[in-house]
PDB file of C-alpha atoms in Angstrom:
ATOM      1  CA  MET E   1      11.311 -11.110   7.126  1.00 30.00           C
ATOM      2  CA  GLU E   2      11.525 -13.086   3.702  1.00 38.00           C
ATOM      3  CA  PHE E   3       8.083 -12.450   2.490  1.00 35.00           C
ATOM      4  CA  GLU E   4       8.357  -8.688   3.172  1.00 44.00           C
ATOM      5  CA  ARG E   5      11.980  -8.581   1.524  1.00 44.00           C
ATOM      6  CA  SER E   6      10.600 -10.534  -1.367  1.00 50.00           C
ATOM      7  CA  THR E   7       7.721  -8.447  -1.951  1.00 62.00           C
ATOM      8  CA  GLU E   8       9.174  -4.931  -2.555  1.00 78.00           C
ATOM      9  CA  LEU E   9       6.997  -2.514  -4.850  1.00 81.00           C
ATOM     10  CA  ARG E  10      10.231  -1.142  -6.165  1.00 85.00           C
ATOM     11  CA  ASP E  11      11.268  -4.660  -7.457  1.00 83.00           C
ATOM     12  CA  ALA E  12       8.021  -5.331  -9.120  1.00 82.00           C
ATOM     13  CA  PHE E  13       8.441  -1.823 -10.979  1.00 84.00           C
ATOM     14  CA  LEU E  14      12.253  -2.908 -11.708  1.00 82.00           C
ATOM     15  CA  GLU E  15      11.397  -6.293 -12.928  1.00 83.00           C
ATOM     16  CA  HIS E  16       8.245  -5.529 -15.065  1.00 85.00           C
ATOM     17  CA  PRO E  17       8.257  -5.634 -18.628  1.00 89.00           C
ATOM     18  CA  ARG E  18       5.889  -2.790 -19.171  1.00 90.00           C
ATOM     19  CA  TYR E  19       7.291  -0.464 -16.515  1.00 91.00           C
ATOM     20  CA  ALA E  20      10.586   1.080 -15.293  1.00 90.00           C
ATOM     21  CA  LEU E  21      11.605   3.181 -12.675  1.00 92.00           C
ATOM     22  CA  HIS E  22      13.724   6.466 -12.715  1.00 93.00           C
ATOM     23  CA  GLY E  23      14.683   7.223  -9.727  1.00 94.00           C
ATOM     24  CA  ASP E  24      11.071   6.942  -7.808  1.00 95.00           C
ATOM     25  CA  THR E  25       9.192   7.859 -10.853  1.00 96.00           C
ATOM     26  CA  VAL E  26       7.165   5.000 -12.697  1.00 95.00           C
ATOM     27  CA  VAL E  27       7.799   5.201 -16.402  1.00 95.00           C
ATOM     28  CA  ASP E  28       5.911   3.306 -19.219  1.00 94.00           C
ATOM     29  CA  ARG E  29       8.714   1.237 -21.281  1.00 92.00           C
ATOM     30  CA  ALA E  30       7.125   1.800 -24.537  1.00 94.00           C
ATOM     31  CA  THR E  31       6.157   5.599 -24.473  1.00 94.00           C
ATOM     32  CA  THR E  32       8.862   6.589 -21.909  1.00 93.00           C
ATOM     33  CA  LEU E  33       6.181   8.738 -20.320  1.00 95.00           C
ATOM     34  CA  PRO E  34       5.902   8.871 -16.430  1.00 96.00           C
ATOM     35  CA  VAL E  35       2.767   7.202 -15.095  1.00 96.00           C
ATOM     36  CA  GLY E  36       3.328   7.169 -11.310  1.00 96.00           C
ATOM     37  CA  VAL E  37       5.585   8.034  -8.333  1.00 96.00           C
ATOM     38  CA  LEU E  38       6.931   5.429  -5.747  1.00 94.00           C
ATOM     39  CA  PHE E  39       6.769   6.650  -2.180  1.00 93.00           C
ATOM     40  CA  GLU E  40       8.378   4.424   0.435  1.00 84.00           C
ATOM     41  CA  LYS E  41       8.366   4.901   4.305  1.00 80.00           C
ATOM     42  CA  ASN E  42       9.434   8.527   5.059  1.00 90.00           C
ATOM     43  CA  LYS E  43       9.193   9.341   1.286  1.00 93.00           C
ATOM     44  CA  LEU E  44       5.612   9.928   1.552  1.00 95.00           C
ATOM     45  CA  TYR E  45       5.904  12.729   3.902  1.00 95.00           C
ATOM     46  CA  LYS E  46       9.243  14.268   2.476  1.00 95.00           C
ATOM     47  CA  ASN E  47       8.647  13.834  -1.338  1.00 95.00           C
ATOM     48  CA  LEU E  48       4.779  14.238  -1.537  1.00 96.00           C
ATOM     49  CA  LEU E  49       3.619  16.104   1.392  1.00 96.00           C
ATOM     50  CA  ALA E  50       6.377  18.316   2.572  1.00 96.00           C
ATOM     51  CA  ALA E  51       7.441  18.986  -1.019  1.00 96.00           C
ATOM     52  CA  ARG E  52       3.661  20.390  -1.714  1.00 96.00           C
ATOM     53  CA  GLY E  53       3.616  22.424   1.515  1.00 96.00           C
ATOM     54  CA  VAL E  54       1.501  20.046   3.528  1.00 96.00           C
ATOM     55  CA  ASP E  55       2.518  19.780   7.376  1.00 96.00           C
ATOM     56  CA  TYR E  56       1.249  16.347   8.230  1.00 96.00           C
ATOM     57  CA  THR E  57       1.271  17.522  12.062  1.00 95.00           C
ATOM     58  CA  GLN E  58      -1.615  19.590  11.419  1.00 95.00           C
ATOM     59  CA  LEU E  59      -3.767  16.740  10.073  1.00 96.00           C
ATOM     60  CA  VAL E  60      -2.960  13.374  11.917  1.00 96.00           C
ATOM     61  CA  SER E  61      -1.616  13.034  15.324  1.00 94.00           C
ATOM     62  CA  LYS E  62       1.010  10.335  14.377  1.00 93.00           C
ATOM     63  CA  ARG E  63       2.907   9.474  11.171  1.00 92.00           C
ATOM     64  CA  LEU E  64       1.888   6.288   9.265  1.00 91.00           C
ATOM     65  CA  LEU E  65       4.860   4.682   7.366  1.00 91.00           C
ATOM     66  CA  PRO E  66       3.607   2.712   4.314  1.00 92.00           C
ATOM     67  CA  ASP E  67       5.341  -0.102   3.473  1.00 90.00           C
ATOM     68  CA  GLY E  68       4.816   0.959   0.052  1.00 90.00           C
ATOM     69  CA  ALA E  69       2.802   3.790  -1.790  1.00 95.00           C
ATOM     70  CA  VAL E  70       2.460   5.009  -5.696  1.00 96.00           C
ATOM     71  CA  LEU E  71       0.726   7.811  -6.720  1.00 97.00           C
ATOM     72  CA  VAL E  72      -1.059   7.204 -10.048  1.00 97.00           C
ATOM     73  CA  GLY E  73      -3.055  10.163 -11.719  1.00 94.00           C
ATOM     74  CA  GLY E  74      -5.205  11.529  -8.605  1.00 96.00           C
ATOM     75  CA  THR E  75      -4.977   8.154  -6.445  1.00 97.00           C
ATOM     76  CA  LEU E  76      -2.459   7.191  -4.002  1.00 97.00           C
ATOM     77  CA  TYR E  77      -2.394   3.195  -3.665  1.00 96.00           C
ATOM     78  CA  ILE E  78      -1.015   2.438   0.061  1.00 96.00           C
ATOM     79  CA  ILE E  79       0.443  -1.166   0.408  1.00 94.00           C
ATOM     80  CA  GLU E  80       1.018  -2.798   3.574  1.00 92.00           C
ATOM     81  CA  LYS E  81       2.477  -5.950   3.939  1.00 90.00           C
ATOM     82  CA  LYS E  82       1.489  -8.752   6.419  1.00 87.00           C
ATOM     83  CA  PHE E  83       3.203 -12.023   6.931  1.00 83.00           C
ATOM     84  CA  GLN E  84       2.011 -14.853   9.487  1.00 78.00           C
ATOM     85  CA  ALA E  85       3.335 -18.173   9.962  1.00 69.00           C
ATOM     86  CA  GLY E  86       1.155 -18.814  13.632  1.00 66.00           C
ATOM     87  CA  SER E  87      -1.166 -17.012  15.621  1.00 66.00           C
ATOM     88  CA  GLY E  88      -0.456 -14.008  16.850  1.00 64.00           C
ATOM     89  CA  SER E  89      -0.669 -10.208  16.902  1.00 62.00           C
ATOM     90  CA  VAL E  90      -1.189  -9.618  12.934  1.00 70.00           C
ATOM     91  CA  ASP E  91      -4.509 -10.970  13.421  1.00 69.00           C
ATOM     92  CA  GLU E  92      -5.828  -7.992  14.940  1.00 78.00           C
ATOM     93  CA  LYS E  93      -3.770  -5.578  12.827  1.00 83.00           C
ATOM     94  CA  LEU E  94      -5.831  -6.411   9.795  1.00 89.00           C
ATOM     95  CA  GLN E  95      -8.966  -4.834  11.363  1.00 89.00           C
ATOM     96  CA  THR E  96      -7.253  -1.782  11.019  1.00 91.00           C
ATOM     97  CA  CYS E  97      -7.396  -1.009   7.386  1.00 94.00           C
ATOM     98  CA  HIS E  98     -10.441   1.344   7.751  1.00 95.00           C
ATOM     99  CA  PHE E  99      -8.855   3.699  10.418  1.00 96.00           C
ATOM    100  CA  LYS E 100      -5.396   3.503   8.419  1.00 96.00           C
ATOM    101  CA  LYS E 101      -7.120   4.613   5.089  1.00 97.00           C
ATOM    102  CA  ARG E 102      -9.174   7.401   6.937  1.00 97.00           C
ATOM    103  CA  GLN E 103      -5.991   8.684   8.159  1.00 97.00           C
ATOM    104  CA  TYR E 104      -4.178   8.722   4.738  1.00 97.00           C
ATOM    105  CA  GLU E 105      -7.313  10.297   3.257  1.00 97.00           C
ATOM    106  CA  LYS E 106      -6.963  13.050   5.885  1.00 97.00           C
ATOM    107  CA  LEU E 107      -3.131  13.298   4.674  1.00 96.00           C
ATOM    108  CA  VAL E 108      -3.872  13.887   0.977  1.00 97.00           C
ATOM    109  CA  ALA E 109      -6.874  15.626   1.187  1.00 97.00           C
ATOM    110  CA  PRO E 110      -5.199  19.169   0.888  1.00 97.00           C
ATOM    111  CA  LEU E 111      -3.904  17.877  -2.211  1.00 97.00           C
ATOM    112  CA  GLY E 112      -7.250  16.523  -3.741  1.00 97.00           C
ATOM    113  CA  LEU E 113      -6.094  12.935  -3.859  1.00 98.00           C
ATOM    114  CA  ARG E 114      -7.936   9.635  -3.480  1.00 98.00           C
ATOM    115  CA  VAL E 115      -6.569   6.769  -1.437  1.00 98.00           C
ATOM    116  CA  GLN E 116      -6.573   3.118  -2.023  1.00 97.00           C
ATOM    117  CA  PHE E 117      -5.524   0.772   0.949  1.00 97.00           C
ATOM    118  CA  TYR E 118      -4.323  -2.761  -0.046  1.00 96.00           C
ATOM    119  CA  TYR E 119      -2.959  -5.367   2.172  1.00 94.00           C
ATOM    120  CA  LEU E 120      -0.576  -7.912   0.573  1.00 93.00           C
ATOM    121  CA  LEU E 121      -0.733 -11.106   2.632  1.00 92.00           C
ATOM    122  CA  ASN E 122       0.996 -14.328   2.681  1.00 90.00           C
ATOM    123  CA  ASP E 123      -0.900 -17.511   2.325  1.00 91.00           C
ATOM    124  CA  TRP E 124      -1.306 -18.289   5.696  1.00 90.00           C
ATOM    125  CA  PHE E 125      -4.143 -15.798   5.389  1.00 92.00           C
ATOM    126  CA  ARG E 126      -6.067 -18.145   3.180  1.00 94.00           C
ATOM    127  CA  ASP E 127      -7.117 -20.086   6.001  1.00 91.00           C
ATOM    128  CA  PRO E 128     -10.956 -20.283   6.394  1.00 94.00           C
ATOM    129  CA  SER E 129     -10.462 -18.747  10.130  1.00 90.00           C
ATOM    130  CA  TYR E 130      -9.608 -15.660   8.115  1.00 91.00           C
ATOM    131  CA  ARG E 131     -12.950 -15.206   6.351  1.00 93.00           C
ATOM    132  CA  ASP E 132     -14.605 -12.776   8.682  1.00 93.00           C
ATOM    133  CA  VAL E 133     -11.834 -10.337   8.809  1.00 93.00           C
ATOM    134  CA  LEU E 134     -11.368 -10.572   4.782  1.00 95.00           C
ATOM    135  CA  GLU E 135     -14.838  -9.890   4.249  1.00 96.00           C
ATOM    136  CA  TYR E 136     -14.663  -6.920   6.777  1.00 95.00           C
ATOM    137  CA  ILE E 137     -11.466  -5.404   4.668  1.00 96.00           C
ATOM    138  CA  GLU E 138     -13.514  -5.436   1.562  1.00 96.00           C
ATOM    139  CA  GLU E 139     -16.631  -4.012   3.385  1.00 96.00           C
ATOM    140  CA  VAL E 140     -14.780  -1.094   4.747  1.00 96.00           C
ATOM    141  CA  GLY E 141     -13.518  -0.151   1.191  1.00 95.00           C
ATOM    142  CA  CYS E 142     -10.133  -1.792   1.500  1.00 96.00           C
ATOM    143  CA  ARG E 143      -8.744  -4.328  -0.427  1.00 96.00           C
ATOM    144  CA  TYR E 144      -6.394  -7.617  -0.079  1.00 95.00           C
ATOM    145  CA  PHE E 145      -3.997  -9.502  -2.159  1.00 93.00           C
ATOM    146  CA  PHE E 146      -1.947 -12.831  -1.643  1.00 92.00           C
ATOM    147  CA  LYS E 147       1.703 -12.888  -2.570  1.00 86.00           C
ATOM    148  CA  GLU E 148       1.637  -9.874  -5.626  1.00 84.00           C
ATOM    149  CA  ILE E 149      -0.658  -7.236  -6.289  1.00 83.00           C
ATOM    150  CA  PRO E 150      -0.969  -6.907  -9.972  1.00 83.00           C
ATOM    151  CA  LEU E 151       0.001  -3.576 -11.190  1.00 82.00           C
ATOM    152  CA  GLU E 152      -3.217  -3.013 -13.097  1.00 84.00           C
ATOM    153  CA  LYS E 153      -4.777  -2.703  -9.699  1.00 89.00           C
ATOM    154  CA  LEU E 154      -2.582   0.046  -8.887  1.00 90.00           C
ATOM    155  CA  GLY E 155      -4.093   2.059 -11.810  1.00 90.00           C
ATOM    156  CA  LEU E 156      -1.736   1.325 -14.295  1.00 87.00           C
TER     157      LEU E 156
END
């Protein structure tokens, strides 16, 4: 899907005037100090959890693979991208954000980290028929953005 390919978190950091990536480390270009760490798909398990001695199988019954995740300070920001061009199953998937956030919270609890769960949506979801589900997303402590997530919303 072009929307998902064109909204890569890695690319956002590579193209940003203030931040750069050194491997998976987000660096402030002005100070050259690390300000975060990027985790994509399985790297969350390998480079964050397993590297710190956390066995995810003891915490959750199924592995969740985020489209993107970035650790900034004591908060892990999870980004899920949803694209829709017609009625379909994505409608219901949006309603699972609370469960997914809770699962990620269980995963990082041994590390003392907080979790923020964000959806990155295309314009299809601006339709008034999504008003209730968008309200629900915010009511349960998740957030959503259209087309791009301002990096300051990631604690930067």
